[in-house]
């Protein structure tokens, strides 16, 4: 029993999906069947991580291209961060056509339905606010400054995960958070932090404040997603991941469109398209590519929250920050320095540290499950 109690220090509430590597209570259920292979699950996790890293890198590059070539609308920049969800709708309806039951939906308790609606609206508005805050930050601050502030999202996410999801911290996890943060700090310390031309003192301060609040909002959003999986959706089905991604993005898109039309920026879109340096077709393709890239990032991030935890999802996101300079070197011919190489090495080291902790948790949990299974058979 002492060993089991020790393991519980690393394991969340049994209902908590993704709080740690475990997926359910330690004691096997009467109908418990051992998983066919842990390799399948870790393959999915690796695939989701690729979505996060690839989507984030592509989205950052395309966002930079949009502003460098004449884009100026903060609301358009916000909209493309949340409006890409229709690309997963065909898969959603095809994969769920046999399981969708309108009778079951009608029989759902009104209190449960209202709770789900409230959760999706809350997450959607939080996502829209986070996207707009980052758009303002990128408009008024150097990219390096925003990246430095964004590195603190690990601290915000750890703070919110501790209170919302009872996240436990081990030396390996703390070491991972430290290395990933230092990695990002080294990255931006190597870059110039000069104020963009034409930005006043007031707008510079506004951009700084928006970057801080945007980072905090993102950390809260990811921690809230884990809480929603655990307390509201309460399902082992992957359908809940698609539900959360689609409805969160739908609410965020509606809120952003309201902001776009209320601000009057929509009247300037035709002019912006005409003066775009790469032409009208490239303008549209840039926005479409940005939307698809951000959607890949969001989908992968939510799936990682479902499979493991909000903190792990955030670790993967911060892991991708040092890889952006490589993409910038290939696309925009930026210079690659030794500091950037060290930053990348520290990021990989931090990720391995966190991944090893996940491996230890999974190994101990499986050992305890096998032991309890043998005792029950005896």
Short mmCIF file of C-alpha atoms in Angstrom, two decimals:
data_model
loop_
_atom_site.label_atom_id
_atom_site.label_comp_id
_atom_site.label_asym_id
_atom_site.label_seq_id
_atom_site.Cartn_x
_atom_site.Cartn_y
_atom_site.Cartn_z
CA UNK A 1 0.00 0.00 0.00
CA UNK A 2 2.90 2.35 0.60
CA UNK A 3 4.00 1.88 -2.97
CA UNK A 4 0.49 2.60 -4.22
CA UNK A 5 0.33 5.77 -2.15
CA UNK A 6 3.66 6.89 -3.55
CA UNK A 7 2.42 6.38 -7.06
CA UNK A 8 -0.64 8.48 -6.33
CA UNK A 9 1.63 11.47 -5.85
CA UNK A 10 2.10 11.47 -9.61
CA UNK A 11 -1.39 10.38 -10.57
CA UNK A 12 -4.38 12.67 -10.80
CA UNK A 13 -7.96 12.06 -9.79
CA UNK A 14 -8.99 8.81 -11.49
CA UNK A 15 -11.55 10.74 -13.49
CA UNK A 16 -8.96 13.24 -14.59
CA UNK A 17 -8.15 12.54 -18.16
CA UNK A 18 -4.64 13.62 -18.94
CA UNK A 19 -3.69 14.67 -15.43
CA UNK A 20 -0.79 12.29 -15.75
CA UNK A 21 0.13 9.30 -17.82
CA UNK A 22 -2.54 7.20 -16.13
CA UNK A 23 -5.98 6.75 -17.62
CA UNK A 24 -8.30 5.59 -14.85
CA UNK A 25 -8.16 3.99 -11.42
CA UNK A 26 -5.27 1.78 -10.47
CA UNK A 27 -7.48 -1.13 -9.41
CA UNK A 28 -8.77 -2.98 -12.49
CA UNK A 29 -12.49 -3.07 -13.15
CA UNK A 30 -14.25 -6.45 -13.43
CA UNK A 31 -14.41 -5.96 -17.21
CA UNK A 32 -10.85 -4.61 -17.43
CA UNK A 33 -8.81 -5.69 -20.43
CA UNK A 34 -5.13 -4.81 -20.74
CA UNK A 35 -4.42 -2.51 -23.68
CA UNK A 36 -3.24 -4.22 -26.82
CA UNK A 37 -0.11 -2.10 -26.96
CA UNK A 38 1.13 1.07 -25.34
CA UNK A 39 2.94 1.75 -28.59
CA UNK A 40 -0.36 2.63 -30.27
CA UNK A 41 -1.12 5.26 -27.66
CA UNK A 42 2.36 6.77 -27.81
CA UNK A 43 2.15 6.82 -31.60
CA UNK A 44 -1.00 8.92 -31.30
CA UNK A 45 0.75 11.23 -28.82
CA UNK A 46 3.69 11.62 -31.20
CA UNK A 47 1.29 12.42 -34.05
CA UNK A 48 -0.50 15.07 -31.99
CA UNK A 49 2.86 16.58 -31.02
CA UNK A 50 3.74 16.84 -34.71
CA UNK A 51 0.46 18.69 -35.31
CA UNK A 52 1.36 21.14 -32.52
CA UNK A 53 4.96 21.71 -33.60
CA UNK A 54 4.29 21.80 -37.33
CA UNK A 55 1.13 23.86 -37.04
CA UNK A 56 2.70 26.39 -34.69
CA UNK A 57 5.82 26.85 -36.82
CA UNK A 58 3.86 27.22 -40.07
CA UNK A 59 1.33 29.58 -38.48
CA UNK A 60 4.06 31.84 -37.06
CA UNK A 61 5.84 31.99 -40.43
CA UNK A 62 2.63 32.77 -42.34
CA UNK A 63 1.56 35.36 -39.77
CA UNK A 64 4.92 37.08 -40.17
CA UNK A 65 4.51 36.94 -43.95
CA UNK A 66 1.04 38.54 -43.67
CA UNK A 67 2.30 41.56 -41.72
CA UNK A 68 5.56 41.93 -43.69
CA UNK A 69 3.79 42.07 -47.04
CA UNK A 70 1.20 44.68 -46.13
CA UNK A 71 -1.36 43.10 -43.78
CA UNK A 72 -2.50 45.41 -40.98
CA UNK A 73 -5.82 44.12 -39.58
CA UNK A 74 -5.63 42.81 -36.02
CA UNK A 75 -9.12 41.33 -36.27
CA UNK A 76 -8.25 39.41 -39.43
CA UNK A 77 -5.12 38.14 -37.70
CA UNK A 78 -7.35 37.05 -34.81
CA UNK A 79 -9.95 35.42 -37.05
CA UNK A 80 -7.50 33.15 -38.84
CA UNK A 81 -6.38 31.78 -35.47
CA UNK A 82 -9.83 30.36 -34.69
CA UNK A 83 -11.77 29.95 -37.94
CA UNK A 84 -10.07 26.86 -39.39
CA UNK A 85 -12.29 24.28 -37.68
CA UNK A 86 -14.47 23.47 -40.77
CA UNK A 87 -11.62 21.36 -42.17
CA UNK A 88 -12.28 18.70 -39.51
CA UNK A 89 -16.08 18.68 -39.91
CA UNK A 90 -16.11 15.98 -42.65
CA UNK A 91 -14.09 13.63 -40.45
CA UNK A 92 -16.28 14.48 -37.46
CA UNK A 93 -19.55 13.54 -39.19
CA UNK A 94 -18.16 10.54 -41.07
CA UNK A 95 -16.49 8.99 -38.02
CA UNK A 96 -19.49 9.62 -35.76
CA UNK A 97 -22.39 8.86 -38.12
CA UNK A 98 -23.02 5.49 -36.45
CA UNK A 99 -22.80 6.79 -32.91
CA UNK A 100 -24.77 10.04 -33.13
CA UNK A 101 -28.11 9.48 -31.45
CA UNK A 102 -30.67 12.26 -31.33
CA UNK A 103 -32.69 10.23 -28.85
CA UNK A 104 -29.75 10.11 -26.49
CA UNK A 105 -29.26 13.84 -26.96
CA UNK A 106 -32.90 14.51 -26.07
CA UNK A 107 -32.59 12.29 -23.01
CA UNK A 108 -29.56 14.20 -21.75
CA UNK A 109 -30.30 16.00 -18.52
CA UNK A 110 -30.93 19.68 -19.04
CA UNK A 111 -28.45 20.54 -16.28
CA UNK A 112 -25.73 18.50 -18.01
CA UNK A 113 -26.53 20.07 -21.37
CA UNK A 114 -26.43 23.59 -19.93
CA UNK A 115 -23.12 22.83 -18.24
CA UNK A 116 -21.62 21.71 -21.54
CA UNK A 117 -22.95 24.78 -23.34
CA UNK A 118 -21.51 27.00 -20.64
CA UNK A 119 -18.14 25.23 -20.86
CA UNK A 120 -17.94 25.60 -24.66
CA UNK A 121 -18.98 29.25 -24.55
CA UNK A 122 -16.45 29.97 -21.82
CA UNK A 123 -13.62 28.23 -23.68
CA UNK A 124 -14.59 29.87 -26.98
CA UNK A 125 -14.64 33.40 -25.56
CA UNK A 126 -11.36 32.72 -23.77
CA UNK A 127 -9.78 31.50 -27.02
CA UNK A 128 -11.05 34.56 -28.93
CA UNK A 129 -9.72 36.91 -26.26
CA UNK A 130 -6.37 35.16 -26.21
CA UNK A 131 -6.07 35.32 -30.02
CA UNK A 132 -6.92 39.05 -30.12
CA UNK A 133 -4.48 39.89 -27.32
CA UNK A 134 -1.67 38.15 -29.21
CA UNK A 135 -2.64 39.95 -32.44
CA UNK A 136 -2.30 43.32 -30.68
CA UNK A 137 1.01 42.23 -29.16
CA UNK A 138 2.46 41.23 -32.54
CA UNK A 139 1.27 44.51 -34.05
CA UNK A 140 3.07 46.70 -31.49
CA UNK A 141 5.99 44.60 -30.20
CA UNK A 142 9.01 42.90 -31.78
CA UNK A 143 8.50 39.19 -32.36
CA UNK A 144 11.39 38.41 -30.01
CA UNK A 145 9.73 40.32 -27.16
CA UNK A 146 6.43 38.51 -27.65
CA UNK A 147 8.29 35.18 -27.75
CA UNK A 148 10.06 35.99 -24.48
CA UNK A 149 6.78 36.80 -22.75
CA UNK A 150 5.14 33.73 -24.28
CA UNK A 151 7.77 31.52 -22.66
CA UNK A 152 6.14 32.37 -19.33
CA UNK A 153 2.99 30.51 -20.39
CA UNK A 154 4.50 27.41 -18.76
CA UNK A 155 4.43 29.18 -15.40
CA UNK A 156 0.86 30.40 -15.93
CA UNK A 157 -0.28 26.96 -17.05
CA UNK A 158 1.46 25.26 -14.12
CA UNK A 159 -0.22 27.73 -11.75
CA UNK A 160 -3.71 27.16 -13.16
CA UNK A 161 -3.19 23.39 -13.49
CA UNK A 162 -2.19 23.20 -9.83
CA UNK A 163 -5.45 24.78 -8.68
CA UNK A 164 -7.86 23.49 -11.34
CA UNK A 165 -6.48 19.99 -11.92
CA UNK A 166 -4.34 19.22 -8.84
CA UNK A 167 -1.25 18.89 -11.03
CA UNK A 168 1.65 17.32 -9.13
CA UNK A 169 5.25 18.40 -9.69
CA UNK A 170 8.29 16.12 -9.54
CA UNK A 171 11.99 17.06 -9.87
CA UNK A 172 11.98 15.89 -13.50
CA UNK A 173 8.96 18.05 -14.37
CA UNK A 174 10.44 21.09 -12.61
CA UNK A 175 13.72 20.50 -14.45
CA UNK A 176 11.82 20.32 -17.75
CA UNK A 177 9.98 23.60 -17.10
CA UNK A 178 13.23 25.31 -16.14
CA UNK A 179 15.13 24.13 -19.23
CA UNK A 180 12.33 25.05 -21.64
CA UNK A 181 12.03 28.52 -20.12
CA UNK A 182 15.79 29.13 -20.29
CA UNK A 183 15.75 27.86 -23.87
CA UNK A 184 13.24 30.53 -24.88
CA UNK A 185 15.06 33.25 -22.93
CA UNK A 186 18.34 32.45 -24.73
CA UNK A 187 16.53 32.51 -28.05
CA UNK A 188 15.14 36.01 -27.69
CA UNK A 189 18.26 37.34 -25.92
CA UNK A 190 20.10 36.69 -29.17
CA UNK A 191 17.68 38.89 -31.13
CA UNK A 192 17.25 42.61 -31.32
CA UNK A 193 14.49 44.03 -29.12
CA UNK A 194 14.23 47.42 -30.82
CA UNK A 195 10.81 48.97 -30.96
CA UNK A 196 9.09 48.66 -34.35
CA UNK A 197 9.10 51.84 -36.42
CA UNK A 198 6.09 54.09 -35.96
CA UNK A 199 4.96 52.58 -32.64
CA UNK A 200 4.27 55.19 -29.96
CA UNK A 201 5.05 54.77 -26.26
CA UNK A 202 1.39 54.19 -25.48
CA UNK A 203 1.00 51.48 -28.10
CA UNK A 204 4.25 49.85 -27.03
CA UNK A 205 3.01 49.62 -23.43
CA UNK A 206 -0.37 48.38 -24.68
CA UNK A 207 1.33 45.64 -26.68
CA UNK A 208 3.37 44.59 -23.66
CA UNK A 209 0.27 44.39 -21.45
CA UNK A 210 -1.65 42.45 -24.12
CA UNK A 211 1.22 39.97 -24.47
CA UNK A 212 1.20 39.27 -20.72
CA UNK A 213 -2.57 38.86 -20.52
CA UNK A 214 -2.61 36.81 -23.73
CA UNK A 215 -0.04 34.43 -22.27
CA UNK A 216 -2.01 34.12 -19.04
CA UNK A 217 -5.25 33.56 -20.99
CA UNK A 218 -3.65 30.76 -23.01
CA UNK A 219 -2.41 29.04 -19.85
CA UNK A 220 -5.89 29.32 -18.32
CA UNK A 221 -7.53 28.06 -21.52
CA UNK A 222 -5.43 24.88 -21.67
CA UNK A 223 -5.90 24.15 -17.96
CA UNK A 224 -9.66 24.74 -18.38
CA UNK A 225 -9.76 22.27 -21.25
CA UNK A 226 -8.40 19.56 -18.98
CA UNK A 227 -10.95 20.46 -16.31
CA UNK A 228 -13.72 20.28 -18.93
CA UNK A 229 -12.66 16.80 -20.02
CA UNK A 230 -12.55 15.64 -16.41
CA UNK A 231 -15.65 17.24 -14.90
CA UNK A 232 -18.01 18.05 -17.79
CA UNK A 233 -17.51 15.74 -20.77
CA UNK A 234 -16.44 12.65 -18.76
CA UNK A 235 -15.93 10.32 -21.70
CA UNK A 236 -13.23 7.98 -22.96
CA UNK A 237 -14.35 8.55 -26.57
CA UNK A 238 -12.20 10.66 -28.87
CA UNK A 239 -15.43 12.34 -29.95
CA UNK A 240 -15.16 14.70 -26.98
CA UNK A 241 -11.90 16.07 -28.40
CA UNK A 242 -13.62 16.92 -31.68
CA UNK A 243 -16.59 18.35 -29.79
CA UNK A 244 -14.38 20.66 -27.78
CA UNK A 245 -12.29 21.79 -30.75
CA UNK A 246 -15.31 22.46 -32.99
CA UNK A 247 -17.58 24.20 -30.50
CA UNK A 248 -14.79 26.20 -28.88
CA UNK A 249 -13.63 27.40 -32.31
CA UNK A 250 -17.19 28.11 -33.42
CA UNK A 251 -17.87 30.36 -30.44
CA UNK A 252 -14.48 32.04 -30.86
CA UNK A 253 -15.16 32.65 -34.57
CA UNK A 254 -18.56 34.20 -33.88
CA UNK A 255 -17.09 36.49 -31.22
CA UNK A 256 -14.25 37.51 -33.55
CA UNK A 257 -16.60 38.22 -36.46
CA UNK A 258 -18.67 40.46 -34.18
CA UNK A 259 -15.49 42.34 -33.30
CA UNK A 260 -14.44 42.57 -36.94
CA UNK A 261 -17.73 44.15 -38.06
CA UNK A 262 -18.15 46.29 -34.94
CA UNK A 263 -14.66 47.77 -35.39
CA UNK A 264 -15.27 48.65 -39.03
CA UNK A 265 -12.06 46.91 -40.16
CA UNK A 266 -14.05 44.76 -42.58
CA UNK A 267 -14.50 47.84 -44.81
CA UNK A 268 -10.71 48.03 -45.29
CA UNK A 269 -10.21 44.39 -46.33
CA UNK A 270 -10.58 45.05 -50.08
CA UNK A 271 -8.01 47.85 -49.91
CA UNK A 272 -5.66 45.66 -47.88
CA UNK A 273 -6.00 42.90 -50.46
CA UNK A 274 -5.29 45.29 -53.35
CA UNK A 275 -2.09 46.70 -51.79
CA UNK A 276 -0.76 43.33 -50.60
CA UNK A 277 2.72 43.05 -52.08
CA UNK A 278 2.35 39.45 -53.23
CA UNK A 279 -0.99 39.98 -54.95
CA UNK A 280 -4.63 39.20 -54.22
CA UNK A 281 -4.33 35.43 -54.73
CA UNK A 282 -1.35 35.18 -52.41
CA UNK A 283 -3.22 37.29 -49.86
CA UNK A 284 -6.08 34.79 -49.77
CA UNK A 285 -3.75 31.78 -49.77
CA UNK A 286 -1.71 33.25 -46.92
CA UNK A 287 -4.80 33.67 -44.76
CA UNK A 288 -6.12 30.20 -45.63
CA UNK A 289 -2.75 28.60 -44.90
CA UNK A 290 -2.53 30.46 -41.60
CA UNK A 291 -6.02 29.30 -40.58
CA UNK A 292 -5.25 25.66 -41.43
CA UNK A 293 -1.93 25.81 -39.57
CA UNK A 294 -3.49 27.28 -36.43
CA UNK A 295 -6.23 24.65 -36.58
CA UNK A 296 -3.61 21.88 -36.68
CA UNK A 297 -1.96 23.46 -33.65
CA UNK A 298 -5.26 23.72 -31.74
CA UNK A 299 -6.35 20.18 -32.62
CA UNK A 300 -3.01 18.68 -31.59
CA UNK A 301 -2.93 20.70 -28.37
CA UNK A 302 -6.44 19.68 -27.28
CA UNK A 303 -5.73 16.04 -28.15
CA UNK A 304 -2.59 16.10 -25.97
CA UNK A 305 -4.64 17.51 -23.10
CA UNK A 306 -7.07 14.60 -23.58
CA UNK A 307 -4.32 11.97 -23.73
CA UNK A 308 -2.00 13.29 -21.00
CA UNK A 309 -2.37 16.71 -19.41
CA UNK A 310 -2.62 20.44 -19.98
CA UNK A 311 0.95 20.88 -18.76
CA UNK A 312 2.30 18.33 -21.23
CA UNK A 313 0.43 20.03 -24.08
CA UNK A 314 1.95 23.34 -23.05
CA UNK A 315 5.42 21.80 -22.84
CA UNK A 316 5.12 20.67 -26.47
CA UNK A 317 4.04 24.16 -27.50
CA UNK A 318 7.01 25.83 -25.78
CA UNK A 319 9.30 23.13 -27.22
CA UNK A 320 8.44 24.48 -30.66
CA UNK A 321 9.59 28.07 -29.94
CA UNK A 322 13.30 27.40 -30.59
CA UNK A 323 12.47 25.61 -33.85
CA UNK A 324 10.93 28.70 -35.41
CA UNK A 325 14.38 30.21 -36.15
CA UNK A 326 15.20 27.19 -38.33
CA UNK A 327 12.02 27.71 -40.32
CA UNK A 328 12.79 31.44 -40.52
CA UNK A 329 16.30 30.62 -41.76
CA UNK A 330 14.90 28.44 -44.55
CA UNK A 331 11.96 30.67 -45.52
CA UNK A 332 13.15 34.20 -44.74
CA UNK A 333 16.93 33.52 -44.84
CA UNK A 334 17.43 34.59 -41.23
CA UNK A 335 20.85 33.92 -39.72
CA UNK A 336 21.40 30.83 -37.55
CA UNK A 337 23.72 31.47 -34.58
CA UNK A 338 25.31 29.24 -31.96
CA UNK A 339 22.96 30.69 -29.32
CA UNK A 340 19.98 29.42 -31.30
CA UNK A 341 21.60 25.98 -31.48
CA UNK A 342 22.11 25.94 -27.70
CA UNK A 343 18.52 27.06 -27.20
CA UNK A 344 17.27 24.19 -29.32
CA UNK A 345 19.45 21.67 -27.44
CA UNK A 346 18.08 22.88 -24.09
CA UNK A 347 14.51 22.61 -25.42
CA UNK A 348 15.09 19.01 -26.50
CA UNK A 349 16.72 18.21 -23.14
CA UNK A 350 13.75 19.68 -21.29
CA UNK A 351 11.31 17.69 -23.39
CA UNK A 352 13.23 14.45 -22.77
CA UNK A 353 13.16 15.17 -19.04
CA UNK A 354 9.38 15.55 -19.07
CA UNK A 355 8.95 12.52 -21.33
CA UNK A 356 11.04 10.37 -18.98
CA UNK A 357 8.78 11.34 -16.08
CA UNK A 358 5.77 10.24 -18.15
CA UNK A 359 7.53 6.92 -18.82
CA UNK A 360 8.19 6.37 -15.10
CA UNK A 361 4.55 7.12 -14.22
CA UNK A 362 3.30 4.73 -16.89
CA UNK A 363 5.71 1.97 -15.83
CA UNK A 364 4.79 2.23 -12.15
CA UNK A 365 1.08 2.32 -12.93
CA UNK A 366 1.27 -0.75 -15.17
CA UNK A 367 3.26 -2.63 -12.54
CA UNK A 368 0.70 -1.78 -9.86
CA UNK A 369 -2.19 -2.75 -12.16
CA UNK A 370 -0.58 -6.12 -12.98
CA UNK A 371 0.05 -6.78 -9.30
CA UNK A 372 -3.55 -6.02 -8.34
CA UNK A 373 -4.79 -8.16 -11.25
CA UNK A 374 -2.74 -11.14 -10.06
CA UNK A 375 -4.01 -10.68 -6.49
CA UNK A 376 -7.64 -10.60 -7.67
CA UNK A 377 -7.14 -13.80 -9.69
CA UNK A 378 -5.61 -15.52 -6.66
#
